[in-house]
Short mmCIF file of C-alpha atoms and ligand atoms in Angstrom, two decimals:
data_model
loop_
_atom_site.label_atom_id
_atom_site.label_comp_id
_atom_site.label_asym_id
_atom_site.label_seq_id
_atom_site.Cartn_x
_atom_site.Cartn_y
_atom_site.Cartn_z
CA MET P 2 -98.92 -22.44 -22.47
CA GLU P 3 -100.91 -23.72 -20.21
CA ARG P 4 -101.36 -22.59 -16.28
CA LEU P 5 -100.70 -25.16 -13.43
CA ASP P 6 -104.14 -24.83 -11.81
CA ASP P 7 -104.15 -28.52 -10.20
CA ASP P 8 -100.49 -27.76 -9.01
CA ALA P 9 -101.92 -24.24 -7.42
CA ARG P 10 -104.32 -25.94 -5.00
CA ARG P 11 -101.76 -28.76 -4.25
CA LEU P 12 -99.17 -26.25 -3.49
CA GLU P 13 -101.10 -24.02 -1.66
CA THR P 14 -102.44 -26.89 0.84
CA TRP P 15 -98.93 -28.07 1.16
CA LEU P 16 -97.82 -24.36 2.47
CA ASN P 17 -101.37 -24.04 4.46
CA LYS P 18 -100.19 -26.72 6.36
CA GLY P 19 -97.04 -25.28 6.85
CA MET P 20 -94.75 -28.36 5.01
CA HIS P 21 -92.18 -25.73 3.95
CA GLY P 22 -91.30 -25.48 7.31
CA THR P 23 -88.70 -22.24 7.61
CA MET P 24 -88.34 -22.26 3.94
CA LYS P 25 -89.68 -19.28 3.61
CA TYR P 26 -88.95 -18.91 -0.28
CA MET P 27 -91.55 -21.14 -0.99
CA GLU P 28 -94.23 -18.70 0.08
CA ARG P 29 -92.66 -16.49 -2.53
CA TYR P 30 -94.00 -15.80 -5.96
CA PHE P 31 -96.75 -18.24 -5.80
CA ASP P 32 -98.40 -16.22 -9.40
CA LEU P 33 -94.45 -17.07 -11.32
CA ARG P 34 -94.85 -20.55 -9.79
CA ILE P 35 -98.12 -21.43 -11.70
CA ASP P 36 -97.42 -19.49 -14.51
CA PRO P 37 -94.08 -19.26 -16.27
CA ALA P 38 -95.21 -16.53 -18.68
CA LEU P 39 -94.93 -14.40 -15.73
CA LEU P 40 -91.03 -15.55 -14.78
CA VAL P 41 -90.17 -14.97 -18.50
CA PRO P 42 -92.27 -12.68 -20.71
CA GLY P 43 -93.37 -13.81 -23.85
CA ALA P 44 -92.47 -17.67 -22.49
CA ARG P 45 -94.37 -20.00 -25.36
CA SER P 46 -92.74 -23.36 -24.08
CA VAL P 47 -90.89 -25.25 -21.42
CA ILE P 48 -88.30 -27.85 -22.26
CA THR P 49 -87.51 -30.09 -19.28
CA LEU P 50 -84.00 -31.82 -18.96
CA LEU P 51 -82.94 -34.49 -16.63
CA LEU P 52 -79.26 -35.24 -15.63
CA ASN P 53 -78.35 -38.40 -13.85
CA TYR P 54 -76.11 -38.09 -10.90
CA PHE P 55 -76.18 -41.99 -9.42
CA PRO P 56 -72.77 -42.40 -8.47
CA LYS P 57 -70.24 -45.52 -9.44
CA GLU P 58 -68.78 -45.43 -6.29
CA THR P 59 -69.98 -45.78 -2.48
CA GLN P 60 -69.28 -44.23 0.80
CA ASN P 61 -67.03 -46.38 3.42
CA GLU P 62 -69.58 -48.59 5.50
CA ASP P 63 -69.10 -46.68 8.50
CA ALA P 64 -68.73 -42.96 7.04
CA LEU P 65 -71.71 -40.41 8.12
CA LYS P 66 -74.08 -40.92 5.22
CA ILE P 67 -74.35 -38.00 2.75
CA SER P 68 -76.27 -37.95 -0.34
CA LYS P 69 -75.74 -39.24 -3.62
CA TYR P 70 -76.48 -35.68 -5.45
CA ALA P 71 -73.59 -34.19 -3.49
CA TYR P 72 -70.97 -36.47 -3.75
CA GLY P 73 -69.33 -34.10 -6.89
CA LYS P 74 -69.10 -30.50 -8.14
CA ASP P 75 -72.44 -28.48 -7.11
CA TYR P 76 -75.19 -29.41 -9.74
CA HIS P 77 -76.18 -25.83 -9.86
CA GLU P 78 -72.58 -25.10 -11.35
CA VAL P 79 -72.63 -27.75 -13.94
CA ILE P 80 -76.03 -27.48 -14.88
CA ARG P 81 -75.76 -23.64 -15.51
CA GLU P 82 -73.04 -24.15 -17.65
CA LYS P 83 -74.87 -26.67 -20.17
CA LEU P 84 -78.12 -24.46 -20.15
CA ASN P 85 -75.82 -21.70 -21.30
CA GLN P 86 -74.39 -24.06 -24.07
CA LEU P 87 -77.79 -25.26 -25.03
CA ILE P 88 -79.52 -22.07 -25.22
CA ALA P 89 -76.25 -20.58 -27.40
CA LEU P 90 -77.02 -23.99 -29.42
CA ILE P 91 -80.72 -23.41 -30.35
CA LYS P 92 -79.52 -19.76 -30.96
CA GLN P 93 -77.34 -20.78 -33.79
CA GLY P 94 -79.87 -23.29 -35.19
CA VAL P 95 -83.13 -21.16 -35.19
CA GLY P 96 -82.04 -17.73 -34.58
CA ASP P 97 -82.36 -15.38 -31.86
CA ILE P 98 -84.92 -16.77 -29.69
CA HIS P 99 -85.31 -15.90 -25.86
CA GLY P 100 -84.92 -18.28 -23.21
CA ARG P 101 -83.99 -18.74 -19.47
CA GLY P 102 -82.52 -21.59 -17.87
CA PHE P 103 -83.46 -22.68 -14.11
CA VAL P 104 -82.28 -25.20 -12.06
CA ASP P 105 -83.80 -25.81 -8.22
CA SER P 106 -83.56 -22.50 -7.00
CA ALA P 107 -85.95 -20.60 -9.32
CA PRO P 108 -89.73 -20.45 -8.84
CA VAL P 109 -90.62 -23.13 -11.05
CA LEU P 110 -92.39 -26.55 -10.21
CA GLU P 111 -89.64 -28.53 -11.62
CA ARG P 112 -91.29 -31.90 -11.49
CA THR P 113 -94.32 -31.30 -12.54
CA TRP P 114 -92.91 -29.47 -15.72
CA ALA P 115 -90.90 -33.13 -15.82
CA GLN P 116 -94.33 -34.89 -15.85
CA ARG P 117 -96.12 -32.77 -17.90
CA SER P 118 -92.85 -33.29 -20.39
CA GLY P 119 -93.50 -37.10 -20.58
CA LEU P 120 -90.58 -37.59 -18.56
CA GLY P 121 -91.93 -39.77 -15.96
CA TRP P 122 -94.51 -40.30 -12.77
CA VAL P 123 -94.68 -38.38 -9.61
CA GLY P 124 -93.98 -41.50 -7.47
CA LYS P 125 -95.40 -41.82 -3.74
CA ASN P 126 -92.14 -40.41 -2.57
CA GLY P 127 -92.73 -37.33 -4.06
CA ASN P 128 -89.89 -37.76 -6.52
CA LEU P 129 -90.04 -37.53 -10.58
CA ILE P 130 -89.24 -41.55 -11.42
CA ASN P 131 -88.39 -42.52 -14.84
CA LYS P 132 -88.88 -45.99 -16.12
CA GLN P 133 -85.62 -46.04 -17.64
CA MET P 134 -83.50 -44.07 -15.24
CA GLY P 135 -85.32 -44.18 -11.79
CA SER P 136 -85.30 -40.99 -9.85
CA PHE P 137 -81.55 -40.26 -9.29
CA PHE P 138 -81.39 -37.63 -11.80
CA PHE P 139 -81.69 -33.27 -11.62
CA ILE P 140 -84.40 -31.94 -13.42
CA ALA P 141 -83.75 -28.58 -15.10
CA THR P 142 -85.70 -26.42 -17.30
CA LEU P 143 -85.37 -23.82 -20.21
CA ILE P 144 -88.52 -21.56 -20.45
CA THR P 145 -88.29 -20.20 -23.92
CA ASP P 146 -90.36 -17.88 -26.41
CA LEU P 147 -90.26 -21.14 -29.01
CA ASP P 148 -93.33 -22.45 -30.31
CA LEU P 149 -92.90 -25.85 -29.85
CA GLU P 150 -95.35 -29.13 -30.31
CA PRO P 151 -95.92 -30.13 -26.70
CA ASP P 152 -94.97 -33.85 -25.71
CA GLU P 153 -97.82 -35.37 -24.20
CA HIS P 154 -97.79 -35.60 -20.25
CA PHE P 155 -96.85 -39.00 -18.51
CA ALA P 156 -100.14 -40.37 -18.01
CA LYS P 157 -99.40 -43.48 -16.02
CA ASP P 158 -98.29 -44.19 -12.79
CA TYR P 159 -95.60 -47.41 -12.23
CA CYS P 160 -96.05 -47.16 -8.44
CA GLY P 161 -98.73 -49.57 -8.02
CA THR P 162 -99.76 -51.06 -5.06
CA CYS P 163 -95.86 -50.45 -3.62
CA THR P 164 -95.19 -48.73 -0.20
CA ARG P 165 -91.73 -49.45 0.48
CA CYS P 166 -90.94 -45.76 0.61
CA ILE P 167 -93.68 -44.87 2.97
CA ASP P 168 -92.56 -47.76 5.32
CA ALA P 169 -88.77 -46.81 5.29
CA CYS P 170 -88.79 -43.05 5.90
CA PRO P 171 -87.61 -43.02 9.36
CA THR P 172 -89.67 -39.59 10.11
CA ASP P 173 -92.86 -40.32 8.63
CA ALA P 174 -92.71 -37.30 6.17
CA ILE P 175 -94.10 -39.16 3.16
CA LEU P 176 -97.91 -38.93 3.60
CA PRO P 177 -100.80 -40.11 1.23
CA GLY P 178 -101.71 -39.04 -2.22
CA LYS P 179 -97.60 -38.07 -3.03
CA ILE P 180 -97.45 -35.79 -0.19
CA VAL P 181 -94.21 -35.15 1.06
CA ASP P 182 -94.13 -33.00 4.31
CA GLY P 183 -91.00 -31.09 3.92
CA SER P 184 -90.83 -29.76 7.24
CA LYS P 185 -90.41 -33.57 8.73
CA CYS P 186 -87.93 -34.72 5.71
CA ILE P 187 -84.35 -35.31 6.79
CA SER P 188 -82.96 -33.45 4.10
CA TYR P 189 -84.64 -30.32 5.43
CA PHE P 190 -83.52 -30.68 8.97
CA THR P 191 -79.63 -31.67 7.60
CA ILE P 192 -79.48 -29.20 4.85
CA GLU P 193 -82.38 -26.15 4.83
CA LEU P 194 -82.66 -25.85 8.55
CA LYS P 195 -80.28 -22.42 9.47
CA GLU P 196 -78.64 -21.91 12.70
CA MET P 197 -81.77 -23.51 15.01
CA LEU P 198 -81.71 -26.59 16.97
CA ILE P 199 -82.89 -29.86 15.40
CA PRO P 200 -86.22 -30.80 17.29
CA GLY P 201 -85.59 -33.29 20.07
CA GLU P 202 -88.27 -35.72 18.71
CA MET P 203 -86.22 -36.15 15.63
CA LYS P 204 -83.60 -37.80 18.18
CA GLY P 205 -82.44 -41.56 16.77
CA ARG P 206 -84.78 -41.11 13.58
CA PHE P 207 -82.06 -39.93 11.30
CA ASP P 208 -80.19 -43.64 10.50
CA ASN P 209 -76.57 -41.67 10.64
CA TRP P 210 -77.65 -39.18 7.19
CA MET P 211 -75.65 -35.75 8.01
CA PHE P 212 -76.32 -34.21 4.77
CA GLY P 213 -79.75 -34.89 2.76
CA CYS P 214 -81.45 -38.45 2.88
CA ASP P 215 -81.33 -41.21 -0.14
CA ILE P 216 -83.76 -43.93 1.92
CA CYS P 217 -87.04 -43.45 -0.30
CA GLN P 218 -84.94 -43.50 -3.40
CA ASP P 219 -82.38 -46.25 -2.29
CA VAL P 220 -85.70 -48.67 -1.25
CA CYS P 221 -87.57 -47.92 -4.72
CA PRO P 222 -87.61 -50.85 -6.82
CA TRP P 223 -87.29 -48.21 -9.73
CA ASN P 224 -83.80 -47.33 -9.03
CA ARG P 225 -82.67 -50.86 -9.41
CA PHE P 226 -81.82 -49.97 -12.91
CA ALA P 227 -79.96 -46.72 -12.09
CA LYS P 228 -76.78 -46.83 -14.12
CA PRO P 229 -74.03 -44.52 -12.87
CA THR P 230 -73.55 -41.00 -14.47
CA ASN P 231 -70.99 -40.13 -16.97
CA GLU P 232 -70.70 -36.66 -15.94
CA LEU P 233 -67.01 -36.33 -15.01
CA GLU P 234 -68.09 -33.21 -12.91
CA PHE P 235 -69.95 -35.64 -10.58
CA THR P 236 -67.07 -37.49 -9.61
CA PRO P 237 -67.25 -37.98 -5.78
CA ILE P 238 -64.69 -35.64 -3.89
CA PRO P 239 -62.74 -38.48 -1.87
CA GLU P 240 -63.16 -37.02 1.25
CA ILE P 241 -67.16 -37.43 0.94
CA LEU P 242 -66.40 -41.36 0.48
CA ASP P 243 -63.57 -41.45 2.90
CA LEU P 244 -63.65 -39.08 6.37
CA SER P 245 -64.28 -40.55 9.50
CA THR P 246 -66.37 -39.20 12.30
CA LYS P 247 -63.22 -37.76 14.26
CA GLU P 248 -61.54 -36.27 11.23
CA TRP P 249 -65.35 -34.43 10.40
CA GLU P 250 -65.16 -33.19 14.10
CA MET P 251 -61.72 -32.02 14.15
CA MET P 252 -62.15 -30.49 10.67
CA SER P 253 -60.97 -26.70 10.20
CA GLU P 254 -62.95 -23.67 8.55
CA GLU P 255 -59.97 -23.36 6.24
CA LYS P 256 -59.82 -27.04 5.23
CA PHE P 257 -63.65 -27.07 4.85
CA LYS P 258 -63.72 -24.41 2.34
CA THR P 259 -60.64 -25.88 0.35
CA ILE P 260 -62.37 -29.11 0.09
CA PHE P 261 -65.88 -28.23 -0.31
CA ARG P 262 -65.88 -24.70 -1.90
CA HIS P 263 -67.74 -26.25 -5.19
CA SER P 264 -69.69 -28.81 -3.65
CA PRO P 265 -73.39 -28.85 -2.29
CA LEU P 266 -71.99 -29.16 1.30
CA SER P 267 -70.76 -25.70 1.40
CA ARG P 268 -74.79 -24.68 1.59
CA SER P 269 -74.78 -25.75 4.94
CA LYS P 270 -71.38 -24.60 5.94
CA LEU P 271 -69.12 -26.38 8.07
CA LYS P 272 -71.13 -25.07 11.07
CA GLY P 273 -74.20 -26.64 9.62
CA ILE P 274 -72.62 -29.74 9.06
CA GLN P 275 -71.30 -29.89 12.76
CA ARG P 276 -74.46 -29.40 14.32
CA ASN P 277 -75.93 -32.35 12.32
CA LEU P 278 -73.14 -34.56 13.56
CA LYS P 279 -73.57 -33.43 17.04
CA PHE P 280 -77.40 -34.06 16.61
CA LEU P 281 -76.43 -37.69 15.12
CA GLN P 282 -74.28 -38.44 18.24
CA SER P 283 -76.58 -37.21 20.95
CA GLY P 284 -79.35 -39.79 19.57
C1 B12 J 302 -88.25 -27.26 -1.47
C2 B12 J 302 -87.71 -28.63 -2.51
C3 B12 J 302 -87.15 -29.54 -1.25
C4 B12 J 302 -87.55 -29.64 0.22
C5 B12 J 302 -89.24 -29.83 0.18
C6 B12 J 302 -89.57 -31.09 -0.40
C7 B12 J 302 -91.02 -31.06 -1.34
N1 B12 J 302 -91.79 -31.75 -0.53
O1 B12 J 302 -91.31 -30.16 -2.12
C8 B12 J 302 -86.65 -30.88 1.26
C9 B12 J 302 -85.58 -29.59 1.45
C10 B12 J 302 -87.46 -31.35 2.02
C11 B12 J 302 -86.31 -31.33 -0.42
C12 B12 J 302 -85.74 -32.50 -0.25
C13 B12 J 302 -85.43 -33.34 -1.33
N2 B12 J 302 -85.24 -32.76 -2.54
CO1 B12 J 302 -86.03 -31.05 -3.13
N3 B12 J 302 -86.18 -29.46 -4.02
C14 B12 J 302 -87.48 -28.69 -3.63
C15 B12 J 302 -87.68 -27.61 -4.53
C16 B12 J 302 -86.68 -26.25 -4.49
C17 B12 J 302 -89.30 -27.12 -4.77
C18 B12 J 302 -90.03 -28.45 -4.65
C19 B12 J 302 -91.64 -27.81 -4.37
O2 B12 J 302 -91.76 -26.61 -5.48
N4 B12 J 302 -92.24 -28.00 -3.19
C20 B12 J 302 -93.52 -27.84 -3.29
C21 B12 J 302 -94.58 -29.35 -3.32
C22 B12 J 302 -95.89 -28.97 -3.10
O3 B12 J 302 -94.10 -29.57 -4.85
P1 B12 J 302 -93.65 -30.96 -5.38
O4 B12 J 302 -92.88 -31.53 -4.25
O5 B12 J 302 -92.71 -30.51 -6.64
O6 B12 J 302 -94.90 -31.54 -6.05
C23 B12 J 302 -95.20 -30.66 -7.38
C24 B12 J 302 -95.58 -32.16 -8.25
O7 B12 J 302 -95.07 -33.06 -7.77
C25 B12 J 302 -97.27 -32.26 -8.30
N5 B12 J 302 -97.74 -33.51 -7.96
C26 B12 J 302 -97.94 -34.06 -6.90
N6 B12 J 302 -98.70 -34.87 -6.88
C27 B12 J 302 -98.91 -35.08 -8.10
C28 B12 J 302 -99.70 -36.29 -8.71
C29 B12 J 302 -100.07 -36.17 -9.96
C30 B12 J 302 -100.85 -37.09 -10.71
C31 B12 J 302 -99.33 -35.33 -10.79
C32 B12 J 302 -99.46 -34.94 -11.89
C33 B12 J 302 -98.64 -34.01 -10.05
C34 B12 J 302 -98.24 -34.37 -8.84
O8 B12 J 302 -97.93 -31.47 -7.46
C35 B12 J 302 -96.95 -30.95 -6.59
C36 B12 J 302 -97.51 -29.30 -6.60
O9 B12 J 302 -97.18 -28.52 -7.81
C37 B12 J 302 -87.27 -28.17 -5.84
C38 B12 J 302 -86.65 -27.42 -7.02
C39 B12 J 302 -87.88 -27.07 -7.92
N7 B12 J 302 -87.72 -25.62 -8.15
O10 B12 J 302 -88.96 -27.51 -8.19
C40 B12 J 302 -86.17 -29.43 -5.31
C41 B12 J 302 -86.42 -30.77 -6.01
C42 B12 J 302 -87.57 -31.19 -5.53
N8 B12 J 302 -86.12 -31.81 -4.90
C43 B12 J 302 -85.01 -32.54 -5.67
C44 B12 J 302 -84.19 -33.80 -4.75
C45 B12 J 302 -83.06 -34.38 -5.66
C46 B12 J 302 -84.39 -33.55 -3.51
C47 B12 J 302 -83.93 -34.79 -2.30
C48 B12 J 302 -83.87 -36.25 -3.11
C49 B12 J 302 -82.38 -34.35 -1.93
C50 B12 J 302 -82.02 -35.15 -1.11
N9 B12 J 302 -81.62 -36.46 -1.32
O11 B12 J 302 -82.01 -34.84 0.26
C51 B12 J 302 -85.17 -34.76 -1.54
C52 B12 J 302 -86.26 -35.47 -1.59
C53 B12 J 302 -87.27 -35.37 -0.66
C54 B12 J 302 -88.57 -35.98 -1.12
N10 B12 J 302 -88.99 -37.53 -0.67
O12 B12 J 302 -89.34 -35.32 -2.00
C55 B12 J 302 -84.80 -32.55 -7.06
C56 B12 J 302 -85.95 -34.01 -7.23
C57 B12 J 302 -85.47 -34.92 -8.38
C58 B12 J 302 -86.51 -35.89 -8.80
N11 B12 J 302 -86.03 -37.19 -9.39
O13 B12 J 302 -87.89 -35.36 -8.51
C59 B12 J 302 -85.63 -31.05 -7.46
C60 B12 J 302 -86.56 -30.86 -8.50
C61 B12 J 302 -84.54 -30.27 -7.39
C62 B12 J 302 -83.39 -30.59 -8.97
N12 B12 J 302 -83.73 -29.54 -9.63
O14 B12 J 302 -83.34 -31.73 -9.41
N13 B12 J 302 -86.74 -30.73 -1.45
S1 SF4 J 303 -85.83 -38.01 1.86
FE1 SF4 J 303 -85.58 -39.51 3.99
S2 SF4 J 303 -86.63 -38.10 5.30
FE2 SF4 J 303 -87.11 -37.58 3.56
S3 SF4 J 303 -89.32 -38.51 2.73
FE3 SF4 J 303 -87.43 -39.49 1.92
S4 SF4 J 303 -86.99 -41.17 3.30
FE4 SF4 J 303 -88.37 -39.68 3.97
S1 SF4 J 304 -90.80 -47.39 -3.28
FE1 SF4 J 304 -92.70 -47.83 -4.41
S2 SF4 J 304 -94.49 -46.42 -3.62
FE2 SF4 J 304 -92.39 -45.54 -3.16
S3 SF4 J 304 -92.01 -44.25 -5.01
FE3 SF4 J 304 -90.56 -45.89 -5.44
S4 SF4 J 304 -92.12 -47.54 -6.64
FE4 SF4 J 304 -93.54 -45.92 -5.68
#
């Protein structure tokens, strides 16, 4: 299995320029990100999987905007379960292999592996785009000691001369060369930035996004073909679609915990959500 040497250079530059902001975890385990055999001893193959989360339902027009990936149950929980089932199935079929499944939180360059597995290209907005599905999907990887014939890398790039995502990003986080400055992304400010105040220069630029941001995907022509997910676990929590600003303001800790216990919103806690809300109101 190859090491990701080109990606190592890209990742290093990204980190050196501070584009990870306060996401310190991105500085850790650099070697493991570049070489999965260090993460899973004996690894021979990376299997990449995509799971569509594009919802059928839309939020009420005046609701505070929440990213579509967070409408339903937390994808970490949903996908971890599926990965375990897949590992069990493979074991049934081919015997006692060693394999570990990952989604999002491990030191794995998931978009790179998806591109190398032939599943799509990295768009100018940094997302992995698939010609049939668009980009509203999660990526998971299964790193195993199975010796598999690799698929060909996805060689093409279908962004062409389009610049819609770059033009639409309200915080100018999308730079030339498929680089997204994480430290300027609304998703970073509203989800990853802990406790601290959102910088004043960002005031008035969040376009009502309270948790995450989908702008650079919503404007992407490849998402015109996105079909709704059939994953029932991603059925939207009704409050995500309907809650008014007033209801968010008045929400109690207890109510938040009950409704969002298994939702990605629990990552920000009520405190984080209300900080975002205040920031939106101040702009
Ligand atoms: C840190 C992180 C963030 C940060 C920083 C974003 C960033 N630029 O990396 C923040 C919080 C801002 C963020 C936001 C979002 N994220 Co995020 N995030 C991650 C995480 C944990 C690590 C990404 C990483 O390693 N970044 C470092 C940079 C340098 O790497 P990179 O962007 O992946 O780019 C690499 C490749 O794309 C490649 N590459 C770049 N150019 C080229 C060109 C060619 C030709 C090739 C071959 C390769 C290549 O090289 C880079 C370095 O190796 C991954 C999960 C994971 N473990 O991978 C999810 C992940 C990338 N995020 C995801 C999602 C869904 C989002 C959001 C859409 C959520 C939202 N709606 O709010 C936004 C989208 C923002 C955007 N336009 O990118 C999905 C992406 C799914 C997809 N279809 O691509 C992932 C994979 C999580 C998952 N398991 O599904 N995210
Ligand atoms: S998610 Fe929003 S803020 Fe982040 S790069 Fe895309 S458009 Fe810009
Ligand atoms: S909006 Fe255009 S440039 Fe941006 S990722 Fe989609 S196709 Fe590529």
